[in-house]
Amino acid sequence: MTGFAALLMRDLRLAWRRPGDAAVVLAFYVVAVALFPLGVGPEANILARIAAGVLWCTALFASLLSLDRMFATDFEDGSLDLLLLAPWPLELGVLAKCAAHWIVTGLPLAVLAPVLGVAFGLEPASLAALAATLLVGTPTLSLIGGLAAALTLGARRGGALLALLALPLCVPTLIFGAGAIEAQATGEAFAGHLAILAALALVALATTPWAIAAALRQAGE
Amino acid sequence: MADLHFLANPARFRRFSQRVLPGLTFATVLAFGVGLWLALVQAPPDYQQGETVRIMFVHVPSAWLSMVGYALLAALGASLLVWRHPLAALMARAAAPVGACFAVICLLTGSLWGRPMWGTYWVWDARLTSMLLLFFLYLGHIALSRAYDDPDRGDRAAAILALVGVINLPIIKFSVDWWNTLHQPASVTRLDGPAIHSSILIPLLWMAASFLMLFILLVLLRTETEIDRRRLEAADQPL
């Protein structure tokens, strides 16, 4: 557990010392979301209708942005080799890296999304639902993204390939995340959608660390 | 399983496939000849769908085989990661594009059938979407296995991806039962027996068998090509 905490703190400290990296992701989120009213047109009812999907899809893209460096920097400077040799499970280390990625990107996205939702004319209750779904859903994105990052470590055209691998696997989270906000707006079972979103996160939590660790061991060979 | 391990040696596999291929090619051509006659001439038009029911004789077997193909990729991935069989990697490389083609055929024939029957080429229905995702997973597998300068690394990464992506298969299979959307529920693989009249069911199963033979034939042929390609690359490398 000390190894987990140490690795988590190290990654957070690294992110803290280079705040620009996380800020770029958030800036991308704001700019990309702002494009939709310009592209679709400023009619308030259309914007409110598509807000959940737009904010969720863009959050998915934004969380992909920082993934290619999740293991790449460790791979280049050799600290990944030390992680592989460490006398405690690599799965725990992987979990710490994913947790750090979530705290640096997923959490700020979930906080920022309701602010952007106001510009789309979402109701206060919908804004709360949006923040809740992103809080529950973004850990899944970090875990699946971590898997894609580990699989593409050292590959040619890594960035585009990473998106090609991660996006199809993120679709269930996207469907239930955006669906939950829709359900909340129409008075359907919001809790049910949120529960499925949480279930997806737990399944990802229970399965992806093993797959990521296996992928990293292949990369380290 | 012992026999499968026996075939894990590429040279032995090549001798086996060269013995099997001529007969299998002949049988596949014959099966398709009979199957197409059964499906296009012999089977009666459906009382609701009319002649468009014949699209199903291509659509359903392709859908089955695209799923079989992905299950094969996952099994090959497992055997590559567990036993490090060299042949499993080559066969996965050979099978992925074949499975992806069957997924495309399934999606295309499905939308051609959907236009007259549902009035639209595409709907975002649970089964169509999950089938599209299967196609994307195939694309990811193909791209990942070919994205490394060291082919072994790509093979193993793709094997892990295949094992993770296999979660999608039960979602495709049961999507029509879980989300009761536009695509009709399963009518052949049901516990209480098929819900299709034998005049259509028999051509369908015959076509499915022909497609399965075509699938095996293509995978064997392409695996041979991969073995040859790997040998040429090995021969090209400076000592």
Coordinates of C-alpha atoms in Angstrom, one line a residue:
Chain A
M1 CA 0.0 0.0 0.0
T2 CA 2.9 2.4 0.7
G3 CA 4.1 1.7 -2.9
F4 CA 0.6 2.6 -4.2
A5 CA 0.6 5.9 -2.2
A6 CA 4.1 6.7 -3.1
L7 CA 3.5 6.2 -6.8
L8 CA 0.2 8.2 -6.7
M9 CA 1.9 11.1 -4.8
R10 CA 4.8 11.0 -7.3
D11 CA 2.5 11.3 -10.3
L12 CA 0.4 14.0 -8.6
R13 CA 3.6 15.9 -7.7
L14 CA 4.8 15.6 -11.3
A15 CA 1.5 16.9 -12.6
W16 CA 1.5 19.7 -10.0
R17 CA 4.9 20.9 -11.1
R18 CA 3.8 21.1 -14.7
P19 CA 0.3 22.5 -14.4
G20 CA 0.3 23.4 -18.1
D21 CA -0.3 19.8 -19.1
A22 CA -3.5 19.5 -17.2
A23 CA -4.6 23.0 -18.1
V24 CA -4.2 22.2 -21.8
V25 CA -6.7 19.3 -21.5
L26 CA -9.2 21.6 -19.8
A27 CA -8.7 24.3 -22.3
F28 CA -9.3 21.8 -25.1
Y29 CA -12.5 20.8 -23.4
V30 CA -13.8 24.4 -23.2
V31 CA -12.8 25.2 -26.8
A32 CA -14.2 22.0 -28.2
V33 CA -17.5 22.3 -26.4
A34 CA -17.8 26.0 -27.5
L35 CA -17.6 24.8 -31.1
F36 CA -20.9 23.0 -31.0
P37 CA -23.2 26.0 -30.5
L38 CA -21.2 27.7 -33.3
G39 CA -21.6 24.7 -35.6
V40 CA -25.1 23.5 -34.7
G41 CA -26.6 27.0 -34.3
P42 CA -27.6 28.9 -31.2
E43 CA -31.2 27.8 -30.8
A44 CA -31.7 27.2 -27.1
N45 CA -33.9 24.2 -27.3
I46 CA -31.6 22.3 -29.7
L47 CA -28.6 23.1 -27.5
A48 CA -30.3 21.9 -24.3
R49 CA -31.3 18.8 -26.2
I50 CA -27.8 17.9 -27.3
A51 CA -25.9 19.2 -24.2
A52 CA -25.6 15.9 -22.4
G53 CA -24.2 14.1 -25.4
V54 CA -21.9 16.9 -26.4
L55 CA -20.5 17.4 -22.9
W56 CA -20.0 13.7 -22.5
C57 CA -18.4 13.0 -25.9
T58 CA -16.1 15.9 -25.6
A59 CA -15.0 14.9 -22.0
L60 CA -14.2 11.5 -23.5
F61 CA -12.0 13.1 -26.2
A62 CA -10.4 15.4 -23.7
S63 CA -9.5 12.5 -21.4
L64 CA -7.8 10.8 -24.3
L65 CA -5.5 13.7 -24.9
S66 CA -3.2 13.2 -22.0
L67 CA -3.2 9.4 -22.2
D68 CA -0.3 8.9 -24.6
R69 CA 2.1 10.2 -22.0
M70 CA 0.6 8.1 -19.1
F71 CA 3.3 5.4 -19.4
A72 CA 5.4 6.8 -22.2
T73 CA 7.5 9.2 -20.0
D74 CA 8.1 6.4 -17.5
F75 CA 9.0 4.1 -20.4
E76 CA 11.6 6.5 -21.8
D77 CA 13.3 7.5 -18.6
G78 CA 13.5 3.9 -17.3
S79 CA 11.2 4.2 -14.3
L80 CA 8.8 1.7 -15.8
D81 CA 11.6 -0.9 -15.7
L82 CA 11.9 -0.2 -12.0
L83 CA 8.1 -0.5 -11.6
L84 CA 8.3 -3.9 -13.3
L85 CA 11.1 -5.0 -11.0
A86 CA 9.5 -3.7 -7.8
P87 CA 8.7 -6.3 -5.2
W88 CA 5.0 -5.5 -5.1
P89 CA 2.2 -6.2 -7.6
L90 CA 2.5 -4.3 -10.8
E91 CA -1.3 -4.2 -10.9
L92 CA -1.3 -1.9 -7.8
G93 CA 1.2 0.4 -9.5
V94 CA -1.0 0.5 -12.6
L95 CA -4.0 1.4 -10.4
A96 CA -2.0 4.2 -8.9
K97 CA -1.1 5.6 -12.3
C98 CA -4.8 5.4 -13.4
A99 CA -5.9 7.1 -10.2
A100 CA -3.4 9.9 -10.7
H101 CA -4.7 10.3 -14.3
W102 CA -8.2 10.5 -13.1
I103 CA -7.4 13.1 -10.4
V104 CA -5.5 15.2 -12.9
T105 CA -8.0 15.0 -15.8
G106 CA -11.3 13.2 -14.9
L107 CA -12.0 15.1 -11.7
P108 CA -11.4 18.6 -13.2
L109 CA -13.5 17.7 -16.2
A110 CA -16.4 16.7 -14.0
V111 CA -16.1 20.0 -12.1
L112 CA -15.9 22.0 -15.3
A113 CA -18.7 20.3 -17.2
P114 CA -21.6 21.9 -15.2
V115 CA -20.2 25.3 -15.8
L116 CA -20.2 24.7 -19.5
G117 CA -23.6 23.1 -19.2
V118 CA -25.0 26.5 -18.1
A119 CA -24.0 27.9 -21.4
F120 CA -26.2 25.2 -23.1
G121 CA -29.2 26.1 -21.0
L122 CA -29.3 23.0 -18.8
E123 CA -31.6 23.0 -15.8
P124 CA -29.9 23.1 -12.3
A125 CA -31.0 19.5 -11.7
S126 CA -29.5 18.4 -15.0
L127 CA -26.3 20.2 -14.1
A128 CA -26.0 18.2 -10.9
A129 CA -26.8 15.0 -12.8
L130 CA -24.1 15.9 -15.4
A131 CA -21.5 16.3 -12.6
A132 CA -22.6 13.1 -10.9
T133 CA -22.4 11.0 -14.1
L134 CA -19.0 12.4 -15.0
L135 CA -17.7 11.7 -11.4
V136 CA -18.9 8.1 -11.6
G137 CA -18.0 7.6 -15.3
T138 CA -14.6 9.2 -15.8
P139 CA -12.7 6.6 -13.7
T140 CA -13.8 4.1 -16.3
L141 CA -12.4 6.3 -19.0
S142 CA -9.0 6.6 -17.2
L143 CA -8.8 2.8 -16.7
I144 CA -9.8 1.9 -20.3
G145 CA -7.6 4.7 -21.6
G146 CA -4.7 3.3 -19.4
L147 CA -5.2 0.0 -21.1
A148 CA -5.0 1.6 -24.6
A149 CA -2.0 3.6 -23.5
A150 CA -0.2 0.5 -22.3
L151 CA -1.1 -1.5 -25.4
T152 CA 0.2 1.2 -27.7
L153 CA 3.4 1.9 -25.7
G154 CA 6.2 2.3 -28.3
A155 CA 3.9 1.8 -31.3
R156 CA 4.2 3.7 -34.5
R157 CA 1.3 6.3 -34.9
G158 CA 0.6 5.8 -31.2
G159 CA -1.8 8.6 -30.6
A160 CA -4.4 7.9 -33.3
L161 CA -4.2 4.1 -32.6
L162 CA -4.8 4.8 -28.9
A163 CA -8.0 6.6 -29.7
L164 CA -9.1 3.7 -32.1
L165 CA -8.6 1.2 -29.3
A166 CA -10.0 3.2 -26.4
L167 CA -13.1 4.7 -28.0
P168 CA -15.1 1.5 -28.8
L169 CA -14.4 0.2 -25.3
C170 CA -15.7 3.5 -23.8
V171 CA -19.0 3.3 -25.7
P172 CA -21.1 1.7 -22.9
T173 CA -19.9 4.3 -20.4
L174 CA -20.8 7.1 -22.9
I175 CA -24.3 5.6 -23.6
F176 CA -25.2 5.3 -19.9
G177 CA -23.5 8.5 -18.9
A178 CA -25.4 10.7 -21.5
G179 CA -28.5 8.5 -21.0
A180 CA -28.6 9.2 -17.3
I181 CA -28.8 12.9 -17.9
E182 CA -31.6 12.4 -20.4
A183 CA -33.4 10.1 -18.0
Q184 CA -33.1 12.7 -15.3
A185 CA -34.6 15.4 -17.6
T186 CA -37.5 13.2 -18.6
G187 CA -38.2 12.0 -15.1
E188 CA -37.1 8.4 -15.7
A189 CA -35.0 6.2 -13.5
F190 CA -31.8 8.3 -13.1
A191 CA -30.5 6.2 -10.2
G192 CA -30.7 3.1 -12.4
H193 CA -28.5 4.6 -15.0
L194 CA -26.1 5.9 -12.4
A195 CA -26.0 2.4 -10.9
I196 CA -25.1 0.8 -14.3
L197 CA -22.4 3.5 -14.7
A198 CA -21.0 2.6 -11.3
A199 CA -21.2 -1.1 -12.3
L200 CA -19.2 -0.4 -15.5
A201 CA -16.6 1.5 -13.4
L202 CA -16.3 -1.5 -11.0
V203 CA -16.0 -4.0 -13.8
A204 CA -13.2 -1.8 -15.3
L205 CA -11.6 -1.5 -11.9
A206 CA -11.6 -5.3 -11.4
T207 CA -10.4 -6.2 -14.9
T208 CA -8.3 -3.5 -16.6
P209 CA -5.4 -3.4 -14.0
W210 CA -4.5 -7.1 -14.9
A211 CA -4.7 -6.4 -18.6
I212 CA -2.7 -3.1 -18.3
A213 CA 0.0 -4.9 -16.2
A214 CA 0.2 -7.7 -18.8
A215 CA 0.6 -5.2 -21.6
L216 CA 3.3 -3.3 -19.6
R217 CA 5.2 -6.6 -19.0
Q218 CA 5.1 -7.3 -22.8
A219 CA 6.4 -3.8 -23.4
G220 CA 9.2 -4.2 -20.9
E221 CA 10.5 -7.5 -22.4
Chain B
M1 CA -6.3 -30.2 -27.1
A2 CA -3.2 -32.4 -27.7
D3 CA -3.8 -32.3 -31.4
L4 CA -4.0 -28.6 -31.4
H5 CA -0.7 -28.3 -29.6
F6 CA 0.7 -30.6 -32.2
L7 CA -0.3 -28.1 -34.9
A8 CA 1.3 -25.2 -33.0
N9 CA 4.6 -25.8 -34.9
P10 CA 4.3 -23.7 -38.1
A11 CA 6.2 -26.2 -40.3
R12 CA 3.9 -29.0 -39.1
F13 CA 0.9 -26.8 -39.6
R14 CA 2.0 -25.9 -43.1
R15 CA 2.2 -29.6 -44.0
F16 CA -1.2 -30.2 -42.5
S17 CA -2.9 -27.3 -44.3
Q18 CA -1.3 -28.1 -47.6
R19 CA -2.8 -31.6 -47.4
V20 CA -6.3 -30.2 -46.4
L21 CA -6.5 -27.1 -48.7
P22 CA -7.2 -28.7 -52.1
G23 CA -10.1 -30.9 -50.8
L24 CA -11.5 -28.0 -48.7
T25 CA -11.4 -25.6 -51.7
F26 CA -13.3 -28.1 -53.8
A27 CA -15.8 -28.8 -51.0
T28 CA -16.4 -25.0 -50.4
V29 CA -17.1 -24.3 -54.1
L30 CA -19.5 -27.3 -54.2
A31 CA -21.2 -26.2 -51.0
F32 CA -21.7 -22.7 -52.2
G33 CA -23.0 -23.9 -55.5
V34 CA -25.7 -26.0 -53.8
G35 CA -26.3 -23.4 -51.1
L36 CA -26.8 -20.5 -53.5
W37 CA -29.2 -22.7 -55.6
L38 CA -31.1 -23.6 -52.4
A39 CA -31.2 -20.0 -51.2
L40 CA -31.9 -18.1 -54.4
V41 CA -34.0 -20.6 -56.3
Q42 CA -35.3 -23.3 -54.1
A43 CA -36.4 -21.4 -50.9
P44 CA -39.9 -19.8 -51.2
P45 CA -40.2 -16.0 -50.8
D46 CA -41.4 -15.0 -47.3
Y47 CA -45.1 -14.2 -46.9
Q48 CA -44.2 -10.8 -45.4
Q49 CA -40.7 -10.0 -46.7
G50 CA -41.1 -11.3 -50.2
E51 CA -37.9 -11.9 -52.1
T52 CA -35.8 -9.7 -49.8
V53 CA -35.7 -12.7 -47.3
R54 CA -33.0 -14.0 -49.5
I55 CA -30.6 -11.3 -48.2
M56 CA -30.8 -13.2 -44.9
F57 CA -29.0 -16.2 -46.4
V58 CA -25.9 -14.0 -46.6
H59 CA -26.6 -11.7 -43.7
V60 CA -27.1 -14.2 -40.9
P61 CA -24.1 -16.5 -41.7
S62 CA -21.8 -13.4 -42.0
A63 CA -23.0 -12.2 -38.6
W64 CA -22.4 -15.6 -37.0
L65 CA -19.0 -15.9 -38.6
S66 CA -17.9 -12.4 -37.6
M67 CA -18.6 -13.4 -34.0
V68 CA -17.0 -16.8 -34.4
G69 CA -14.0 -15.0 -35.9
Y70 CA -13.6 -12.7 -32.9
A71 CA -14.0 -15.7 -30.5
L72 CA -11.2 -17.4 -32.5
L73 CA -9.1 -14.2 -32.1
A74 CA -9.6 -14.3 -28.3
A75 CA -8.8 -18.1 -28.1
L76 CA -5.7 -17.5 -30.2
G77 CA -4.8 -14.6 -28.0
A78 CA -5.1 -16.7 -24.9
S79 CA -3.0 -19.5 -26.4
L80 CA -0.4 -17.0 -27.5
L81 CA -0.2 -15.4 -24.0
V82 CA -0.4 -18.7 -22.1
W83 CA 1.6 -21.2 -24.2
R84 CA 3.4 -18.7 -26.5
H85 CA 2.4 -20.8 -29.5
P86 CA 4.1 -19.1 -32.5
L87 CA 1.3 -20.2 -34.8
A88 CA -1.4 -18.5 -32.7
A89 CA 0.1 -15.1 -33.5
L90 CA 0.3 -15.8 -37.2
M91 CA -3.2 -17.2 -37.4
A92 CA -4.6 -14.2 -35.4
R93 CA -3.0 -11.9 -38.0
A94 CA -4.6 -14.0 -40.7
A95 CA -8.0 -14.3 -39.2
A96 CA -8.6 -10.7 -38.1
P97 CA -9.1 -9.2 -41.6
V98 CA -11.3 -12.1 -42.6
G99 CA -13.5 -11.6 -39.6
A100 CA -13.6 -7.9 -40.2
C101 CA -14.8 -8.5 -43.8
F102 CA -17.6 -10.7 -42.5
A103 CA -18.6 -8.0 -40.1
V104 CA -18.7 -5.5 -43.0
I105 CA -20.8 -7.9 -45.2
C106 CA -23.2 -8.3 -42.3
L107 CA -23.6 -4.6 -41.8
L108 CA -23.9 -3.9 -45.6
T109 CA -26.4 -6.6 -46.3
G110 CA -28.3 -5.7 -43.1
S111 CA -28.7 -2.1 -44.3
L112 CA -29.7 -3.2 -47.8
W113 CA -32.4 -5.3 -46.2
G114 CA -33.4 -2.6 -43.8
R115 CA -34.1 -0.1 -46.6
P116 CA -37.2 -1.9 -48.0
M117 CA -38.2 -3.6 -44.7
W118 CA -37.7 -0.9 -42.0
G119 CA -37.7 2.1 -44.4
T120 CA -34.1 3.1 -43.4
Y121 CA -30.6 2.0 -44.1
W122 CA -29.4 2.4 -40.6
V123 CA -30.9 2.8 -37.1
W124 CA -29.0 3.2 -33.9
D125 CA -30.5 0.0 -32.5
A126 CA -28.7 -2.0 -29.9
R127 CA -27.7 -4.9 -32.1
L128 CA -26.6 -2.7 -35.1
T129 CA -24.5 -0.6 -32.7
S130 CA -22.9 -3.5 -31.0
M131 CA -22.1 -5.1 -34.4
L132 CA -20.5 -1.8 -35.5
L133 CA -18.5 -1.9 -32.3
L134 CA -17.3 -5.4 -33.1
F135 CA -16.1 -4.1 -36.5
F136 CA -14.3 -1.3 -34.7
L137 CA -12.7 -3.8 -32.3
Y138 CA -11.5 -5.8 -35.4
L139 CA -10.0 -2.6 -36.8
G140 CA -8.2 -1.9 -33.5
H141 CA -6.9 -5.4 -33.5
I142 CA -5.7 -5.2 -37.1
A143 CA -4.1 -1.8 -36.6
L144 CA -2.5 -2.7 -33.2
S145 CA -0.9 -6.0 -34.5
R146 CA 0.7 -4.1 -37.3
A147 CA 1.8 -1.0 -35.4
Y148 CA 5.1 -2.2 -34.1
D149 CA 8.5 -2.6 -35.8
D150 CA 8.9 -5.8 -33.8
P151 CA 6.0 -8.0 -35.0
D152 CA 6.0 -10.1 -31.8
R153 CA 5.2 -7.1 -29.7
G154 CA 2.3 -6.2 -31.9
D155 CA 1.0 -9.8 -31.7
R156 CA 1.0 -9.9 -28.0
A157 CA -0.6 -6.5 -27.6
A158 CA -3.3 -7.5 -30.0
A159 CA -3.8 -10.7 -28.1
I160 CA -4.5 -8.8 -24.9
L161 CA -6.9 -6.5 -26.8
A162 CA -8.7 -9.5 -28.2
L163 CA -9.2 -10.9 -24.8
V164 CA -10.6 -7.6 -23.5
G165 CA -12.8 -7.0 -26.5
V166 CA -14.4 -10.5 -26.3
I167 CA -16.7 -8.9 -23.6
N168 CA -18.6 -7.4 -26.6
L169 CA -19.7 -10.8 -27.9
P170 CA -22.3 -11.6 -25.3
I171 CA -23.5 -8.0 -25.6
I172 CA -24.1 -8.5 -29.4
K173 CA -25.7 -11.9 -28.8
F174 CA -28.2 -10.8 -26.2
S175 CA -28.6 -7.1 -27.2
V176 CA -31.9 -8.0 -28.9
D177 CA -33.3 -9.6 -25.7
W178 CA -31.9 -7.0 -23.3
W179 CA -33.0 -3.9 -25.2
N180 CA -36.1 -4.7 -27.1
T181 CA -35.4 -2.5 -30.1
L182 CA -36.0 -2.7 -33.9
H183 CA -33.8 -5.7 -34.8
Q184 CA -35.8 -8.9 -34.5
P185 CA -34.9 -11.4 -31.7
A186 CA -33.0 -14.6 -32.3
S187 CA -35.1 -17.1 -34.3
V188 CA -32.7 -20.0 -34.9
T189 CA -30.7 -20.4 -31.7
R190 CA -33.6 -20.7 -29.2
L191 CA -34.2 -23.1 -26.4
D192 CA -37.7 -24.1 -27.7
G193 CA -36.4 -24.8 -31.2
P194 CA -36.0 -22.6 -34.3
A195 CA -38.9 -20.4 -35.1
I196 CA -38.3 -20.6 -38.8
H197 CA -40.1 -22.9 -41.3
S198 CA -37.8 -25.7 -42.5
S199 CA -38.1 -24.5 -46.1
I200 CA -36.1 -21.5 -45.1
L201 CA -34.2 -22.9 -42.2
I202 CA -32.5 -25.7 -44.2
P203 CA -31.0 -23.3 -46.9
L204 CA -30.0 -21.0 -44.1
L205 CA -28.1 -23.7 -42.2
W206 CA -26.6 -24.9 -45.5
M207 CA -25.4 -21.4 -46.3
A208 CA -24.0 -21.1 -42.7
A209 CA -22.0 -24.3 -43.2
S210 CA -20.7 -23.0 -46.6
F211 CA -19.7 -19.7 -45.0
L212 CA -17.9 -21.6 -42.2
M213 CA -16.0 -23.6 -44.7
L214 CA -15.1 -20.4 -46.6
F215 CA -13.9 -18.9 -43.4
I216 CA -11.7 -21.9 -42.5
L217 CA -10.4 -21.9 -46.0
L218 CA -9.5 -18.2 -46.0
V219 CA -7.9 -18.4 -42.5
L220 CA -5.8 -21.5 -43.5
L221 CA -4.6 -19.8 -46.7
R222 CA -3.8 -16.6 -45.1
T223 CA -2.0 -18.3 -42.2
E224 CA 0.2 -20.1 -44.8
T225 CA 0.9 -16.7 -46.3
E226 CA 1.8 -15.3 -42.9
I227 CA 4.2 -18.2 -42.3
D228 CA 5.9 -17.6 -45.7
R229 CA 6.0 -13.9 -45.1
R230 CA 7.7 -14.4 -41.7
R231 CA 10.2 -16.8 -43.2
L232 CA 11.0 -14.3 -46.0
E233 CA 11.5 -11.5 -43.4
A234 CA 13.8 -13.8 -41.4
A235 CA 15.8 -14.6 -44.5
D236 CA 16.1 -11.0 -45.4
Q237 CA 17.5 -9.9 -42.1
P238 CA 21.3 -9.3 -42.1
L239 CA 23.1 -11.9 -39.9

